[in-house]
PDB file of C-alpha atoms in Angstrom:
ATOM      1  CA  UNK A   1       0.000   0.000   0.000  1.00 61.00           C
ATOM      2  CA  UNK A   2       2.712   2.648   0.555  1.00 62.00           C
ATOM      3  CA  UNK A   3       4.481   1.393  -2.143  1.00 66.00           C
ATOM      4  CA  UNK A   4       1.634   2.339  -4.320  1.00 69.00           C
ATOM      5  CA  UNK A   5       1.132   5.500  -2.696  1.00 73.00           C
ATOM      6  CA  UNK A   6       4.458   6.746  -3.016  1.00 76.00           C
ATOM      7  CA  UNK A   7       4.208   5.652  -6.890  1.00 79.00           C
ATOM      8  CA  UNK A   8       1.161   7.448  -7.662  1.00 81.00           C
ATOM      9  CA  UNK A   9       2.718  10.644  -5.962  1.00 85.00           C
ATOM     10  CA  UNK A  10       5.658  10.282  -8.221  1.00 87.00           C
ATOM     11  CA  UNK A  11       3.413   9.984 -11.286  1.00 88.00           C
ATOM     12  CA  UNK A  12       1.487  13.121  -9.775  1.00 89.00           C
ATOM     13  CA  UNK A  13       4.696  15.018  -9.721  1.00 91.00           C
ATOM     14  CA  UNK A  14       5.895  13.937 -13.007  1.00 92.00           C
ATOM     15  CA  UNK A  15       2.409  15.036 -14.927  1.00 92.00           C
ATOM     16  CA  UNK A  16       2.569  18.360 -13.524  1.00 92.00           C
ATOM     17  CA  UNK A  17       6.162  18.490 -14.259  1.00 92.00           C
ATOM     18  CA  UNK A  18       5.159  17.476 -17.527  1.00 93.00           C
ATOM     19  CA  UNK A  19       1.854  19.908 -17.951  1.00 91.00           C
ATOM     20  CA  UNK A  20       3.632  23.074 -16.505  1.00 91.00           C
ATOM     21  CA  UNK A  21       6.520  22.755 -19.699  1.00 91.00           C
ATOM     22  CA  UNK A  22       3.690  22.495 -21.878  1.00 89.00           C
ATOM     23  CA  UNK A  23       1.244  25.115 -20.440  1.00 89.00           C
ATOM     24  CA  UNK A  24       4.432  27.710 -19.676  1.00 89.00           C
ATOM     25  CA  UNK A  25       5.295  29.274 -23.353  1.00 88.00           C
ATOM     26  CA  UNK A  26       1.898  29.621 -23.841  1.00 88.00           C
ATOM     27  CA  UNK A  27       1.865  31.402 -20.618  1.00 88.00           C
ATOM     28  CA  UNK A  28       4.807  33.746 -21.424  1.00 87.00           C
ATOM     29  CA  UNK A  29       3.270  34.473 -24.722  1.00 89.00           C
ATOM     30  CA  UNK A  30       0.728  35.801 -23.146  1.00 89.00           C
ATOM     31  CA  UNK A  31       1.813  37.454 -20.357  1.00 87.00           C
ATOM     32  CA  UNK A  32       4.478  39.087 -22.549  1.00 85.00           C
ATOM     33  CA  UNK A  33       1.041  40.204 -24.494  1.00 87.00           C
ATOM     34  CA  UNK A  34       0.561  42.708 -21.915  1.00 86.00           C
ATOM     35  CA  UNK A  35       3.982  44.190 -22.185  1.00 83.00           C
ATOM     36  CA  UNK A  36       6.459  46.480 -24.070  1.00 81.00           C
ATOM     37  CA  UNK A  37       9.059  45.774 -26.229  1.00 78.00           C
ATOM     38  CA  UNK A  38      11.376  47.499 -23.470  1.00 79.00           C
ATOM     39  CA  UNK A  39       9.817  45.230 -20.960  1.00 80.00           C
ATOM     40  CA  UNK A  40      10.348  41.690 -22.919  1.00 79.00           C
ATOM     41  CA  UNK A  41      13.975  42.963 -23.227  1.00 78.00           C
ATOM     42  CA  UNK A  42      14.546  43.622 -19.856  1.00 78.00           C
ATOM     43  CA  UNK A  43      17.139  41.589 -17.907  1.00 77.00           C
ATOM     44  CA  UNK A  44      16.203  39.696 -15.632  1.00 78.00           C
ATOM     45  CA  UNK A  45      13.133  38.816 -17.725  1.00 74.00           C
ATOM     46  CA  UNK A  46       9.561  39.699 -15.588  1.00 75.00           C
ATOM     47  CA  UNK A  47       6.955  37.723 -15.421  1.00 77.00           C
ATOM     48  CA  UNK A  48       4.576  40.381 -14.381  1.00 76.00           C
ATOM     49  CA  UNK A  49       3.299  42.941 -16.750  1.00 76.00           C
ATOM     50  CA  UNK A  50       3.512  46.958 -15.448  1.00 74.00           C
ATOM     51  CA  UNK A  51       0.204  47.910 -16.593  1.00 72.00           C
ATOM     52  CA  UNK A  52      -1.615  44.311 -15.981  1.00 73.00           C
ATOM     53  CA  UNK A  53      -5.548  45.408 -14.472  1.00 72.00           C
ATOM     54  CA  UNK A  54      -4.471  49.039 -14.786  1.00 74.00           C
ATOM     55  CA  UNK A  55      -4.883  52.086 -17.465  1.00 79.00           C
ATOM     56  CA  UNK A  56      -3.673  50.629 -20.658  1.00 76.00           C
ATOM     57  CA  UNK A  57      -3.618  47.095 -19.812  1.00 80.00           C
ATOM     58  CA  UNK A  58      -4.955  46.424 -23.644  1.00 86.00           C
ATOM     59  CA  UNK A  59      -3.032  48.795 -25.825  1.00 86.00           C
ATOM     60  CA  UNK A  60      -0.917  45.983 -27.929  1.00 87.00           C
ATOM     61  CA  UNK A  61      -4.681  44.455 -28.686  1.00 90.00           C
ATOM     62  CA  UNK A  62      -6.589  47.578 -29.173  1.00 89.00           C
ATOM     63  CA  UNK A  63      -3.336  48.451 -31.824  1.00 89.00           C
ATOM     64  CA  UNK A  64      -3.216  45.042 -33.439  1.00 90.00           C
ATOM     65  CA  UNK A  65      -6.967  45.312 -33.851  1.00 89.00           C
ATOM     66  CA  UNK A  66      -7.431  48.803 -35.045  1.00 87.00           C
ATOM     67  CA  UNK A  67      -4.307  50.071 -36.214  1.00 85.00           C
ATOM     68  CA  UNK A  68      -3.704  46.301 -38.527  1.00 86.00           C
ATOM     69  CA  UNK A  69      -7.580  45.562 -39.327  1.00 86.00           C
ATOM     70  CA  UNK A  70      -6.224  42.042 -37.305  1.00 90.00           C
ATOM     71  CA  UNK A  71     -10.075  40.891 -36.759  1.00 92.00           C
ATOM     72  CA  UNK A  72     -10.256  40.933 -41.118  1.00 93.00           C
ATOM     73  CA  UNK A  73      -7.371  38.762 -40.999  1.00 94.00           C
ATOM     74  CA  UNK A  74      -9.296  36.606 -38.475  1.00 94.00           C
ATOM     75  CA  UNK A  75     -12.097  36.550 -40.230  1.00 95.00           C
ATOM     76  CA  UNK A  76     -10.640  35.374 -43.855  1.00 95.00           C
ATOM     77  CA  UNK A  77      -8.836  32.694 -41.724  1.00 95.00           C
ATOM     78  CA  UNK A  78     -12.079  31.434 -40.202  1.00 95.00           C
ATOM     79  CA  UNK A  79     -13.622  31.785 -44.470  1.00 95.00           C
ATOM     80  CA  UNK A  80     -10.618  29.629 -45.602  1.00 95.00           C
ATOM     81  CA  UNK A  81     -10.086  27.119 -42.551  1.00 94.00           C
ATOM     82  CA  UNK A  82     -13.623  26.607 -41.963  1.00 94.00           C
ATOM     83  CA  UNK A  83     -15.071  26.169 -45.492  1.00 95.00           C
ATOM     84  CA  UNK A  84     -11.487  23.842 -46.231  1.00 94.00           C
ATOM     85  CA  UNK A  85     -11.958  21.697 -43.259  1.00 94.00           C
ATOM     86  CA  UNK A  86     -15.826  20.961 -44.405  1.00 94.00           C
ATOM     87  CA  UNK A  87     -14.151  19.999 -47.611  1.00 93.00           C
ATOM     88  CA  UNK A  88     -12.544  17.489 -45.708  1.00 93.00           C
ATOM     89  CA  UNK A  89     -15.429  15.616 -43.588  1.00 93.00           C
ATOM     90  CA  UNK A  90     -17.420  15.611 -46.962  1.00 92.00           C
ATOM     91  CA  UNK A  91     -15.179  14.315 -49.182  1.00 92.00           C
ATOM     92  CA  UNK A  92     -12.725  11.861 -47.195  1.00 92.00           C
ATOM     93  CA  UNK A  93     -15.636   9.728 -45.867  1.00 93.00           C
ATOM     94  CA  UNK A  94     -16.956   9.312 -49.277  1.00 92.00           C
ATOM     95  CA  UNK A  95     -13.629   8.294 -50.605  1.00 91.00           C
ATOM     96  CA  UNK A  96     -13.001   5.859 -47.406  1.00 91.00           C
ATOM     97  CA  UNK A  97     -16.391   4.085 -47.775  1.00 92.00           C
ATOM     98  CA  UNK A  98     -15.938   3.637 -51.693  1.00 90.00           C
ATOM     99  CA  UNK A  99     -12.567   2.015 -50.942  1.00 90.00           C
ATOM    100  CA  UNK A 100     -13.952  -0.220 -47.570  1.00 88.00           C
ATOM    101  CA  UNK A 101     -17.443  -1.524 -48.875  1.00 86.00           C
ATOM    102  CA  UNK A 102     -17.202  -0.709 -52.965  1.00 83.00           C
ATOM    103  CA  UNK A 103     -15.263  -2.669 -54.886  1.00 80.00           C
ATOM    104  CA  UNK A 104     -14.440  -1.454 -58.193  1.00 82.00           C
ATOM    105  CA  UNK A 105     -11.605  -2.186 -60.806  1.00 85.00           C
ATOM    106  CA  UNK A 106      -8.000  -1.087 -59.931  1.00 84.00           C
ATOM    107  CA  UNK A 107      -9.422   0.350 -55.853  1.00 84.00           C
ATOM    108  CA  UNK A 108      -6.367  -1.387 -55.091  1.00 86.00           C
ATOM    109  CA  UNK A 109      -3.900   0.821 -56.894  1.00 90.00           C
ATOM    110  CA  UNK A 110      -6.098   3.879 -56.522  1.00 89.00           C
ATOM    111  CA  UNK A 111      -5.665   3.893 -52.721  1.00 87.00           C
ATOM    112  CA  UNK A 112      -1.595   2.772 -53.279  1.00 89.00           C
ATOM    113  CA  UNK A 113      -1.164   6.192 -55.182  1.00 89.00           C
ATOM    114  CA  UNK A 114      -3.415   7.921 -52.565  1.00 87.00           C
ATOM    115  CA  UNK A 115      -1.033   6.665 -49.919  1.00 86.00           C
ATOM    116  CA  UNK A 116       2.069   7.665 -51.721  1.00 88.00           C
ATOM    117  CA  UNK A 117       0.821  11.252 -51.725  1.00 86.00           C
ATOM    118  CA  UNK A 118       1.447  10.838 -47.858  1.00 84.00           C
ATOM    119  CA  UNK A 119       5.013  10.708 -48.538  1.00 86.00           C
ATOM    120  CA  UNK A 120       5.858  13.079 -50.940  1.00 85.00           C
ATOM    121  CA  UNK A 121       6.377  16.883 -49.085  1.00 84.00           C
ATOM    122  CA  UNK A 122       4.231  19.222 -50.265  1.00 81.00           C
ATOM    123  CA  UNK A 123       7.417  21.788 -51.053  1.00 82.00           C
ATOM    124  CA  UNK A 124       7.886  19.757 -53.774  1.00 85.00           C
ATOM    125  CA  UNK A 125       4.688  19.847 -55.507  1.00 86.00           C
ATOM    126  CA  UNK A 126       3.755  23.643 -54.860  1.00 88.00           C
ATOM    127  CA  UNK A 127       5.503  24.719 -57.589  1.00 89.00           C
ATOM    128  CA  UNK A 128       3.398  22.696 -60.630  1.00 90.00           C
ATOM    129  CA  UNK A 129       0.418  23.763 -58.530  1.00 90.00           C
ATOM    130  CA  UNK A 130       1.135  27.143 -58.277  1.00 92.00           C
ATOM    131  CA  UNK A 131       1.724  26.593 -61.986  1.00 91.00           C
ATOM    132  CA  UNK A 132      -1.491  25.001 -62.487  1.00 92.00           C
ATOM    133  CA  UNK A 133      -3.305  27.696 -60.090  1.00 92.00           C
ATOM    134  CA  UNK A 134      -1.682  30.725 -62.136  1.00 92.00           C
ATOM    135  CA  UNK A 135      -3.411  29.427 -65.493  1.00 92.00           C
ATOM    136  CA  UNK A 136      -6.784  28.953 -64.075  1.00 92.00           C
ATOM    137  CA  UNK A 137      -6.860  32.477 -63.160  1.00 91.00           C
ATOM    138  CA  UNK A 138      -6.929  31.773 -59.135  1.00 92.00           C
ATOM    139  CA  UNK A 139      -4.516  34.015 -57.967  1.00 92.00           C
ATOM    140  CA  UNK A 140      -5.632  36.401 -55.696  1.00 91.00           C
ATOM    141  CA  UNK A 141      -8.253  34.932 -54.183  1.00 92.00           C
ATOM    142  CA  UNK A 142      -8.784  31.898 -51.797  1.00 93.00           C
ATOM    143  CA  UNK A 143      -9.869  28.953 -54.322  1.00 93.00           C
ATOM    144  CA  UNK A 144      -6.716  27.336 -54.128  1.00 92.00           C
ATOM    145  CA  UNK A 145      -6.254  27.670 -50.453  1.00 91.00           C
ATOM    146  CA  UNK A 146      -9.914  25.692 -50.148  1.00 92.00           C
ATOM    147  CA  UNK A 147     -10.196  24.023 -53.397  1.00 90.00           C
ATOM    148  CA  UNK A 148      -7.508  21.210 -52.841  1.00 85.00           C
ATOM    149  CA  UNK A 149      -8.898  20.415 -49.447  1.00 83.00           C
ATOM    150  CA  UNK A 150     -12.343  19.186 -51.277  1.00 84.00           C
ATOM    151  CA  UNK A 151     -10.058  16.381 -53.245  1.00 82.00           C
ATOM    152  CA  UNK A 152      -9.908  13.446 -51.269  1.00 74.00           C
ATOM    153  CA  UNK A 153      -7.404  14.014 -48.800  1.00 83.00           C
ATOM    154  CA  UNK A 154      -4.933  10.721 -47.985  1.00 88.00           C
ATOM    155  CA  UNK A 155      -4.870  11.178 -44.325  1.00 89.00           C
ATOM    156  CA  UNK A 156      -8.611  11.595 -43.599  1.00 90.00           C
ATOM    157  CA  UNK A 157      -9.250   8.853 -45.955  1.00 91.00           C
ATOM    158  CA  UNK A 158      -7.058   7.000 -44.973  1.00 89.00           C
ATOM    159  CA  UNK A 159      -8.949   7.590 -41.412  1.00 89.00           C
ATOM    160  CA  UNK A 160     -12.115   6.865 -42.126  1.00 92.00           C
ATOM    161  CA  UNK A 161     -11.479   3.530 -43.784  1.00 90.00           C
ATOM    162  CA  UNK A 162     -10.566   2.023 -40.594  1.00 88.00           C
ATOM    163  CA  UNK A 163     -13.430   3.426 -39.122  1.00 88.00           C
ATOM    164  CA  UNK A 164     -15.734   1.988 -41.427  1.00 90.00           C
ATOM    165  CA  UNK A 165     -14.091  -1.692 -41.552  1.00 87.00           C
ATOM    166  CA  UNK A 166     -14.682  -1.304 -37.485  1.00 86.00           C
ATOM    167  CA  UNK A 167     -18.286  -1.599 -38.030  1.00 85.00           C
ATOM    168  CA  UNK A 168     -19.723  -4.642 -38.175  1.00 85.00           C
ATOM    169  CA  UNK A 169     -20.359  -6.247 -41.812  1.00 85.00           C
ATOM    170  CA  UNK A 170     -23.410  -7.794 -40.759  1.00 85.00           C
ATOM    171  CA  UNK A 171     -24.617  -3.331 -41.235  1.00 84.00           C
ATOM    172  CA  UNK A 172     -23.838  -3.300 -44.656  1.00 86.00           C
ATOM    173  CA  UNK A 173     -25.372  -6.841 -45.071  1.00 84.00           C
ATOM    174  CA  UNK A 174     -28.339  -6.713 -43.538  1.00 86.00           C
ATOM    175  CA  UNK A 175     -28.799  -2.575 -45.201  1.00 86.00           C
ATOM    176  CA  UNK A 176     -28.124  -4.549 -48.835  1.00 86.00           C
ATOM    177  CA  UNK A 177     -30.650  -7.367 -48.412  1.00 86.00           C
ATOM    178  CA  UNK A 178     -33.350  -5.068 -47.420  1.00 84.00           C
ATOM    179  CA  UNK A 179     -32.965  -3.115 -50.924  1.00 85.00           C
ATOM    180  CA  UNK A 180     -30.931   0.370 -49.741  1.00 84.00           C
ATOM    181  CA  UNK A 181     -28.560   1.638 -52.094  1.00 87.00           C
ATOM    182  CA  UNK A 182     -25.067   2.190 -51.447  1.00 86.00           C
ATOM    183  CA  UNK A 183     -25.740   6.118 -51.087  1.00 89.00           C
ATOM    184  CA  UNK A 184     -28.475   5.343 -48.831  1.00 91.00           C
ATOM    185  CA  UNK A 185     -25.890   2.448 -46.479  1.00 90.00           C
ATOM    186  CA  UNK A 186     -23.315   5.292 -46.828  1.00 91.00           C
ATOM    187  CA  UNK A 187     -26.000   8.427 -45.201  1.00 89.00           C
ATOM    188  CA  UNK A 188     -28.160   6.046 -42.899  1.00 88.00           C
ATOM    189  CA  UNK A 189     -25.470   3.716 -41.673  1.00 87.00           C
ATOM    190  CA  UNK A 190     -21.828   4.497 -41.786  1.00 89.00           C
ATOM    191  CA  UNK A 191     -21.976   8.353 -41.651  1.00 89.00           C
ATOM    192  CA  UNK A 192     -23.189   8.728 -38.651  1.00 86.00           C
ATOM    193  CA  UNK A 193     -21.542   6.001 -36.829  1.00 84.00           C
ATOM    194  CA  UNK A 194     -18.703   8.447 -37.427  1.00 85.00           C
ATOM    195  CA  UNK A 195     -19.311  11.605 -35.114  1.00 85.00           C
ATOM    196  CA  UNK A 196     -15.562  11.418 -33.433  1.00 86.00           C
ATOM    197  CA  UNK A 197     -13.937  11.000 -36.429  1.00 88.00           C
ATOM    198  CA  UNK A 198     -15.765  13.143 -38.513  1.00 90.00           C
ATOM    199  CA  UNK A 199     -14.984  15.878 -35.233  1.00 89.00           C
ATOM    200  CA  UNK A 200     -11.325  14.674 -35.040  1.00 89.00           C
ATOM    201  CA  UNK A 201     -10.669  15.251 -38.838  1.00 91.00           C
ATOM    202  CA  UNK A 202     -12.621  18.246 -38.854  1.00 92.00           C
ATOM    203  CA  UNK A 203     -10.273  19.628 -36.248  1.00 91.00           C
ATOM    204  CA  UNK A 204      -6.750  18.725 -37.900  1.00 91.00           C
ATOM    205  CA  UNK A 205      -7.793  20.138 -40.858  1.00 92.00           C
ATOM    206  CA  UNK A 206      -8.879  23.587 -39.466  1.00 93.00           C
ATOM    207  CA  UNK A 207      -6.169  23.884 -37.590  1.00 92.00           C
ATOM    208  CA  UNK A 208      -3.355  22.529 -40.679  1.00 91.00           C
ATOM    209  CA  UNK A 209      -5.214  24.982 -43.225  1.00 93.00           C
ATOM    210  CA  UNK A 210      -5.332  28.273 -40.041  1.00 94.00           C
ATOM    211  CA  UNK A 211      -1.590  27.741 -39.499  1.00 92.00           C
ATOM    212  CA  UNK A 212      -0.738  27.350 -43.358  1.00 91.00           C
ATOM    213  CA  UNK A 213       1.159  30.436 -44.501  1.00 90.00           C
ATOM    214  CA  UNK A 214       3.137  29.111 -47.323  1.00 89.00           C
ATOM    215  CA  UNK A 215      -0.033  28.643 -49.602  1.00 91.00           C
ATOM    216  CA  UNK A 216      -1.072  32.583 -48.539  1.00 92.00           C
ATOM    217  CA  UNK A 217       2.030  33.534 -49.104  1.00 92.00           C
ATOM    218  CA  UNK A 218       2.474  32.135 -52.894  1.00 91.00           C
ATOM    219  CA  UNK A 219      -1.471  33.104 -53.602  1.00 93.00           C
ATOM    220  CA  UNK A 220      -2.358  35.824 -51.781  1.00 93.00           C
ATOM    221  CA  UNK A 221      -0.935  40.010 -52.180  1.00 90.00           C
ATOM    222  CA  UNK A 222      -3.793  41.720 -51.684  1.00 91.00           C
ATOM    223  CA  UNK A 223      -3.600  42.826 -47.906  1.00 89.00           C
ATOM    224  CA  UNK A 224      -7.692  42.570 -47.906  1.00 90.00           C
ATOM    225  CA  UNK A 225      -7.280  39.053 -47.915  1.00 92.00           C
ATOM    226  CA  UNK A 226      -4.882  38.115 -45.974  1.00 93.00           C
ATOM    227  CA  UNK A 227      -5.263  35.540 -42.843  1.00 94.00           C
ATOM    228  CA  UNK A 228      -3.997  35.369 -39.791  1.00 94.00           C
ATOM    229  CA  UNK A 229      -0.448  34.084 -40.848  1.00 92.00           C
ATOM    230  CA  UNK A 230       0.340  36.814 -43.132  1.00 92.00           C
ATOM    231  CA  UNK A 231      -0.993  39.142 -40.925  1.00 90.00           C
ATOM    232  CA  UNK A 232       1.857  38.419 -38.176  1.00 90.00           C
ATOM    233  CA  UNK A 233       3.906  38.947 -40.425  1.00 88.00           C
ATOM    234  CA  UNK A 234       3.398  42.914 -40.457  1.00 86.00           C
ATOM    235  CA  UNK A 235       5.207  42.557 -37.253  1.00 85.00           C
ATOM    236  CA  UNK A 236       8.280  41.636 -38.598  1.00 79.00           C
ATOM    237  CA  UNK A 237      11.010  42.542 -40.681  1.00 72.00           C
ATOM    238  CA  UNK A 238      14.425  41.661 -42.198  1.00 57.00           C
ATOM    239  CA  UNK A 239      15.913  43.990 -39.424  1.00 63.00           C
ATOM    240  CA  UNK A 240      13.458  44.408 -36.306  1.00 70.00           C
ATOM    241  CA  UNK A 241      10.898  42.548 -34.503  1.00 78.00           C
ATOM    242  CA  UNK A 242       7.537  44.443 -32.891  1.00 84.00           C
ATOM    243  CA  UNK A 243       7.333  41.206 -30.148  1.00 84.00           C
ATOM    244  CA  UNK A 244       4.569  43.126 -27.744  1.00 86.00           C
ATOM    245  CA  UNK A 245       2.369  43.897 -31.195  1.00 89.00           C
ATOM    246  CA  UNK A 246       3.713  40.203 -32.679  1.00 90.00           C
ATOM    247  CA  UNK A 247       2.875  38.333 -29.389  1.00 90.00           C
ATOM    248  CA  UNK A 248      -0.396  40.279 -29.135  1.00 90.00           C
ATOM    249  CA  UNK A 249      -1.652  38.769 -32.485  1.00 91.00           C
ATOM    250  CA  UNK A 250      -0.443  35.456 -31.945  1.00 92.00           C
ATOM    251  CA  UNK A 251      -3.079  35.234 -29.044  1.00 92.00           C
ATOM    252  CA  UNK A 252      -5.813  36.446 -30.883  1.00 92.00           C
ATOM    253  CA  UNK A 253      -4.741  34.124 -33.459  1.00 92.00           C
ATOM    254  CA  UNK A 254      -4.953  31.286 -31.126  1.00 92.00           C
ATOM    255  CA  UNK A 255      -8.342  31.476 -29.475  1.00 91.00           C
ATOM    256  CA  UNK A 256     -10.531  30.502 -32.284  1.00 91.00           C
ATOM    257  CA  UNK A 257      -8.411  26.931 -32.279  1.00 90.00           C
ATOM    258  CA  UNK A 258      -9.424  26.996 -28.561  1.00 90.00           C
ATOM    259  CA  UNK A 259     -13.042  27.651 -29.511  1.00 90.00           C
ATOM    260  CA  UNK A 260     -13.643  25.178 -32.490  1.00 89.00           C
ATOM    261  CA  UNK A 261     -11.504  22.734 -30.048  1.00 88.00           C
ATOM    262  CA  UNK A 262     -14.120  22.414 -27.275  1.00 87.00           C
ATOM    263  CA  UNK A 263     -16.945  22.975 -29.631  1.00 85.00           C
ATOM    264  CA  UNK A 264     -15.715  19.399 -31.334  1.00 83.00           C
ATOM    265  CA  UNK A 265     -14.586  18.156 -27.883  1.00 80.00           C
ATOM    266  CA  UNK A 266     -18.059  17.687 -26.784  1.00 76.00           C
ATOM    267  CA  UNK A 267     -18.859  15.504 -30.001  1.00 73.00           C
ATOM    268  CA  UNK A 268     -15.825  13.077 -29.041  1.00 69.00           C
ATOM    269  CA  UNK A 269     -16.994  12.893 -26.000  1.00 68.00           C
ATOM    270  CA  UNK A 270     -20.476  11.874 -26.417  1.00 61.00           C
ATOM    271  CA  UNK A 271     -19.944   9.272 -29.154  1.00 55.00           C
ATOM    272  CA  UNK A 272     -17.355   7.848 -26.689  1.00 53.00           C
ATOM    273  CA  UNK A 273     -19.203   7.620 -23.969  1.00 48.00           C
ATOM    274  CA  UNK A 274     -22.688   6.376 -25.850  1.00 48.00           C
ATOM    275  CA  UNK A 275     -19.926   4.200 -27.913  1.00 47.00           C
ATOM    276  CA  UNK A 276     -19.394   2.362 -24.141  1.00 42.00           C
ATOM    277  CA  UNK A 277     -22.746   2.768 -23.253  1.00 39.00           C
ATOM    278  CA  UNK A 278     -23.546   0.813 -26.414  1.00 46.00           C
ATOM    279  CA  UNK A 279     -20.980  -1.971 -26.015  1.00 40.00           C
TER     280      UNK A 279
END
C-alpha cells in the first residue's frame, strides 16, 4: 500500500512536471502580451506585466486590432479554414467508404497512389500547382487555399477507412438485403456512426489549413485578404521585430483553435461515452 502511494505521488509530480513545460510558453506568450518591447527585453526577464488590471492594460490588442484591421485577418482565416476543413469531412468519408465496402476495378492501386501522396512533401509539388493555379486564373483569391482540401485528402481517408471496416459487416449486409442503395448504407449507416472522427478530422484540418502560410504567401498580395499568418507577419522585418504587437496577435490568433476545439470536444466525447454505453 505505501508502495503504491508513493508511486502514484511520483506519477502526480511527473504530470505536472510534464503539464507546466507544456502550459508555460503559452503562458509567457501571453503574459508578454501585456507588455512592451522594453519590458520583454529587460534583464532579468519579468513575469509580471507593469500595466496588468491598470490604465492601458490592452493597448498591444486595441493596436493590433485597429491600427492592422487584425479581426479581417481573423475573419478570412475562419472563411478559408472553416469552409477547407468541411471539404474534408465531406469528401474523405466518401472516398473511405468507396474504398472499404465498394469494390471497383483497380481500388487497389487507386488507394496505393493515394497513400504515396502521404510521402511526398508538399514543397515539392507547390511549384506545378502554383503553376497550375496561375493558369486557371486563381490568384488572388482563396480557391486554391480551399479548393484542394475538397479532393480526397490521404490522411482523412485513410482515417475513415478504418473506421468503417470497425463496423460490423453484418450493417452493410443486412442494409443490402433489405434493398438500400449504397448512397443510402453510406448516409443512414456508416456516416453517422462516425461523429468522433468526422470531429477529429474536422479539427486537424482547421487547424493545418489556419496555421498554413506558405499557400497565402504564394497566392495571396492583396492585404484585404490576408489571414492570420500573413498578418503576423506585419510585425516583422528583415531587421526588427515588434514582439509586444507580434505576441499580441499570436493570441488572438490562437483562441478561435481553442473555440472550435471544445466545440468538437463535446462531439468526441459523447460518441465515446454512448460508444461504451452501447458496447
Amino acid at each position: 500500500m505505501v508502495k503504491k502511494k508513493s508511486s502514484n505521488i511520483i506519477i502526480l509530480i511527473l504530470l505536472i512536471v510534464v503539464t507546466f513545460i507544456s502550459i508555460f510558453p503559452f503562458a509567457w506568450m501571453v503574459i508578454n502580451s501585456f507588455m512592451s518591447d522594453d519590458q520583454i527585453y529587460a534583464f532579468p526577464p519579468r513575469f509580471w506585466p507593469e500595466k496588468l488590471f491598470k490604465k492601458g492594460m490592452w493597448g498591444n490588442y486595441a493596436t493590433v486590432l485597429n491600427a492592422y484591421n487584425f479581426l479581417k485577418y481573423i475573419i478570412n482565416s475562419l472563411i478559408v479554414a472553416g469552409l477547407a476543413a468541411i471539404g474534408q469531412i465531406v469528401v474523405c468519408p466518401m472516398a473511405a467508404f468507396a474504398f472499404a465496402k465498394m469494390k471497383f476495378r483497380g481500388s487497389k492501386l487507386i488507394f496505393t497512389l493515394l497513400l504515396v501522396t502521404l510521402m511526398i512533401p508538399h514543397q515539392v509539388t507547390i511549384i506545378p500547382e502554383y503553376y497550375l493555379m496561375m493558369k486557371i486564373g486563381w490568384l488572388d483569391s482563396y480557391l486554391p487555399l480551399i479548393i484542394p482540401s475538397f479532393l480526397a485528402g490521404a490522411f482523412g481517408t485513410f482515417m475513415f477507412i478504418s473506421v468503417f471496416e470497425s463496423i460490423p459487416e453484418a450493417l452493410f449486409d443486412a442494409a443490402i438485403i433489405d434493398g438500400a442503395s449504397a448512397w443510402k448504407i453510406y448516409t443512414h449507416v456508416y456516416y453517422p456512426e462516425a461523429t468522433a472522427p468526422l470531429a477529429t478530422l474536422f479539427i486537424i484540418a482547421f487547424m493545418n489549413n489556419w496555421n498554413d502560410l506558405l499557400r497565402p504567401m504564394l497566392y495571396i498580395s492583396k492585404p484585404d485578404l490576408y489571414t492570420v499568418t500573413l498578418g503576423l507577419t506585419q510585425f516583422q522585418s528583415a531587421y526588427s521585430s515588434q514582439w509586444s504587437l507580434l505576441l499580441a496577435g499570436s493570441v488572438l490568433s490562437v483562441l478561435p483553435l481553442i473555440i472550435v476545439y471544445l466545440f468538437c470536444q463535446r462531439y468526441i466525447i459523447e460518441n465515446s461515452l454512448s460508444s461504451g454505453v452501447k458496447g
